Amino acid sequence: MADLKMADAATKPATATGASPVLAVQDLQAWYGESHILHGINFNVNAGEVVTLLGRNGAGKTTTLKSVMGIIGKRTGSVRFDGQEIIRASSDKIARMGVAFCPEERGIFASLDVRENLLLPPIVRPGGLSLEQIFDLFPNLKERLDSQGTKLSGGEQQMLAIARILRTGARFLMLDEPTEGLAPVIIQQIGHTIARLKKEGFTILLVEQNFRFAATVADRYYIVEHGKVIDGFANADLQANMDKLHTYLGV
Amino acid sequence: MQALYAQLLVGLINGSFYALLSLGLAVIFGMLNIINFAHGAVYMMGAFVAYFLLNVAGIGYWPALIIAPIVVGIFGMILERTMLQWLAGLDHLYGLLLTFGLALIIQGVFQNYFGSSGLPYSIPDELKGGMNLGFMYLPIYRGWVVIFSLIVCIGTWYLIERTRLGAYLRAATENPTLVRAFGINVPRMITLTYGLGVGLAALAGVLSAPINQVRPLMGENVIIVVFAVVVIGGMGSIMGSIITGFALGVIEGLTKYFYPEASNTVVFVLMVLVLLVKPTGLTGRAA
Amino acid sequence: MTAMTDDSIPVTPRAIHDEMIAFGIMAALLLVVPLTGIYPFFVMQALCFALLACAFNLLIGYGGLLSFGHAMFLGTAGYCTAHALKVWGVSPELGILVGTAGAAALAVITGLVAIRRQGIYFAMITLALSQLLFFIYLQAPFTHGEDGIQGIPQGRLFGVFNLANPTILYYVILAGFLFGFLVIFRTINSPFGEVLKAIRENEPRAISLGYKTDQYKLLAYILSGTLAGLAGALKVFVAQNASLTDVEVAMSGQIVLMTLVGGLGTVFGPVVGAFIIVAMQQYLSGLGQWVTVIQGAVFVVCVLTFRRGIIGEVAHYFRRSL
């Protein structure tokens, strides 16, 4: 019961907007083999929002994204996407419903060239970005279409990893630490991209360590600690929550 | 010289079978992380299906070339769905043991009904006879086997390296979890891949039927030679498998001419040499 | 990925104590066999295969290396011993020594090649090496090809024990088996065995700790091959022949099967497995090729549902090390 109360507190900013959420996660628990990682995650993401999960290393942010995507073996609780329960669905089914995932390690395939990497994820529904629009966002990729995927620089690989899920028509994107290990100028470019995607109506769930970056794009934040969501607030209340945030993140 | 060319041709034919078989092994290993010990048994099944088609249903060589690989491929897919699938996540060696057991079962059953002697399968009329090339007499069927195998090998290479389906396959070999999270049904792909690898072996079996006769144990020794081919060539590259397969067949053929006593062992000796010089195999990545 | 022989029960003084008791029971049972009227030929044969399987198990169970060509040691030792006894006319003890030394030499040579790769490749390489040897023996004159070496004199061990007497032969074979078994048991529980287990669990880590893992693996391989050779040399006195069937791939497969049925990485599993498989062949021999089918089915069932093997399951149930 204590968990549920916490959840109420955490989801308050979401209910304020009034719309039914694109993603509603309730009491999500997940295991890696024998080890219990998520102990009851609760949060919502509304249409058109950019929501960021913040938290220390090992808090369970990445595991939360992977559980939503259906690639963690054992998971319980409820994950509703567009009103449908997907906690037991396989990841290919979840992807076909319009959920796209960009993993932390980027997952660029070494045995595929850039073009093949870009075209790999199948179109799951109409309304994805065209190749022209993608090259407009990431002009670098166009020049390197015939390179081997892993020969790209770290920044280019990250752009490729984001670009390839924009084609599919999925309107809900999960980005796991897209700025990790990248130069400031590239981080800025990724920030612009996220802002533009938001303007075009994409819904984005972001995991970030880089709190300064998150502040430039996010509408709302959830704090994850020890496999639970322990707090949540809107971007407007960021300054008011600064002290708390420093305690949570230990920065 | 006639004899040399004849042995060279025999070498090319054996090389065709080695290439088709090691290609299938490599494709299966990439997706399933299993060394398919039953590969020799399904090669034999391909030949037997062609034999049954002809003698029971009156269906000839040309349709058998398509039907037999499909029938055996479906058999393989059933094996994958009912057994191999359950080995995911376990040590690769369990796959080897399971498929070894399957090979024993399959070969044992055929031996019970057909003994150990060979059943004849005649060359289709269109490919009977031969032509004089001046320097040698070329039986048409043998030439056909080499050329057709080469086409199938290159076709498979093209499918895997140059098409969208192949891109799925290569990507899923690297990171099946992520490919599945893009909305691709990876378990189905794995099943189809096993079917493809097994189908290629069955195709080699049909091609070999008129040359080597149809015998329950025809795949027993071949599979061990193909293992050596795979160790020599490495399983990282499709083209590497094809080239190594043909090359070793030719070397074996040449050995038959120059030093026949060693023709059974030359591939294994080469494997030892390669392991001493370049342990990862000629085209291989570190395992 | 889970290792093939996940040794979750740590080696403790109690574990060794359990194993000693089990060893005592096994030795006592085997000692009274001639008094029971059980066909000694069957038990002797099973003992040779049990030693062979134990030697194989040393490599897979404790070194993580699956050899699919262990029949080459059985066959090589068999040919060497048989040749020495029949052609050179040496005494039995010298014949056993020649056979074992032959297998040891083969292990040194093939080991240097095979340990260059691991896992699945190691299995394929050992298989190919044994096939290479098969073809050599098929053509070499001293093996007499398809006929094998027949009618081998058994002689008197140390000039005293008449090996033509089944009871005496039985105790000699039993002594050889117990000797080999104890060597393996001692090895597993030695610092050398601990390093082997460390390599099996995590080779890069063992390397980073400063162990020359290749040397350890090679040593384990040579020891395994040598003891498999001892089994092959002893078997000559039981079967009184040496033939190609002992070098065949099918034989290597049977060695794997015995160990798998009994329990990979257990101390007593290979012994139990060897008795079961030898008995199975004995009683099902009337079924012809169906025996192969049944063996294949046992493989499949073991891999799919029974990966711990008989002794592995027993040990797991009682949470003991056996």
PDB file of C-alpha atoms in Angstrom, chain A residues 69 71 90-92 95-96 101 103 107-112 116 119-122 164-165, chain B residues 161-164 167-168 170-172 174-175 177-187:
ATOM      1  CA  MET A  69       9.928  -2.850 -24.488  1.00  0.00           C
ATOM      2  CA  ILE A  71      13.061  -7.538 -23.443  1.00  0.00           C
ATOM      3  CA  SER A  90       6.747 -10.216 -26.746  1.00  0.00           C
ATOM      4  CA  SER A  91       8.992  -7.352 -27.817  1.00  0.00           C
ATOM      5  CA  ASP A  92       8.246  -7.759 -31.521  1.00  0.00           C
ATOM      6  CA  ALA A  95       7.284  -2.787 -31.395  1.00  0.00           C
ATOM      7  CA  ARG A  96       4.523  -3.456 -33.909  1.00  0.00           C
ATOM      8  CA  PHE A 101      13.592   1.830 -28.444  1.00  0.00           C
ATOM      9  CA  PRO A 103      19.376   1.395 -26.440  1.00  0.00           C
ATOM     10  CA  GLY A 107      23.155  -1.221 -31.032  1.00  0.00           C
ATOM     11  CA  ILE A 108      24.632  -0.336 -34.398  1.00  0.00           C
ATOM     12  CA  PHE A 109      25.248  -3.551 -36.320  1.00  0.00           C
ATOM     13  CA  ALA A 110      28.825  -4.096 -37.427  1.00  0.00           C
ATOM     14  CA  SER A 111      27.923  -6.475 -40.245  1.00  0.00           C
ATOM     15  CA  LEU A 112      25.522  -3.949 -41.784  1.00  0.00           C
ATOM     16  CA  GLU A 116      21.186  -1.246 -43.992  1.00  0.00           C
ATOM     17  CA  LEU A 119      16.524   0.612 -43.147  1.00  0.00           C
ATOM     18  CA  LEU A 120      16.595  -2.322 -40.744  1.00  0.00           C
ATOM     19  CA  PRO A 121      13.610  -1.624 -38.464  1.00  0.00           C
ATOM     20  CA  PRO A 122      10.473  -2.426 -40.429  1.00  0.00           C
ATOM     21  CA  ARG A 164      16.498   4.462 -37.755  1.00  0.00           C
ATOM     22  CA  ILE A 165      13.593   4.401 -35.294  1.00  0.00           C
TER      23      ILE A 165
ATOM     24  CA  GLU B 161      24.905 -10.277 -47.918  1.00  0.00           C
ATOM     25  CA  ARG B 162      22.880  -8.163 -50.309  1.00  0.00           C
ATOM     26  CA  THR B 163      19.170  -8.357 -49.516  1.00  0.00           C
ATOM     27  CA  ARG B 164      16.953  -6.915 -46.843  1.00  0.00           C
ATOM     28  CA  ALA B 167      20.307  -7.803 -43.373  1.00  0.00           C
ATOM     29  CA  TYR B 168      17.759  -9.058 -40.832  1.00  0.00           C
ATOM     30  CA  ARG B 170      23.056 -10.646 -40.134  1.00  0.00           C
ATOM     31  CA  ALA B 171      21.638  -8.216 -37.593  1.00  0.00           C
ATOM     32  CA  ALA B 172      19.905 -11.005 -35.671  1.00  0.00           C
ATOM     33  CA  GLU B 174      24.779 -10.016 -33.870  1.00  0.00           C
ATOM     34  CA  ASN B 175      22.004  -8.931 -31.525  1.00  0.00           C
ATOM     35  CA  THR B 177      17.188  -9.074 -28.753  1.00  0.00           C
ATOM     36  CA  LEU B 178      17.420  -5.681 -30.399  1.00  0.00           C
ATOM     37  CA  VAL B 179      16.268  -6.966 -33.778  1.00  0.00           C
ATOM     38  CA  ARG B 180      13.227  -8.430 -32.085  1.00  0.00           C
ATOM     39  CA  ALA B 181      12.603  -5.120 -30.317  1.00  0.00           C
ATOM     40  CA  PHE B 182      12.370  -3.529 -33.770  1.00  0.00           C
ATOM     41  CA  GLY B 183       9.316  -5.650 -34.467  1.00  0.00           C
ATOM     42  CA  ILE B 184      10.871  -8.599 -36.273  1.00  0.00           C
ATOM     43  CA  ASN B 185       9.744 -12.077 -35.268  1.00  0.00           C
ATOM     44  CA  VAL B 186      13.196 -13.458 -34.491  1.00  0.00           C
ATOM     45  CA  PRO B 187      12.095 -16.911 -33.265  1.00  0.00           C
TER      46      PRO B 187
END
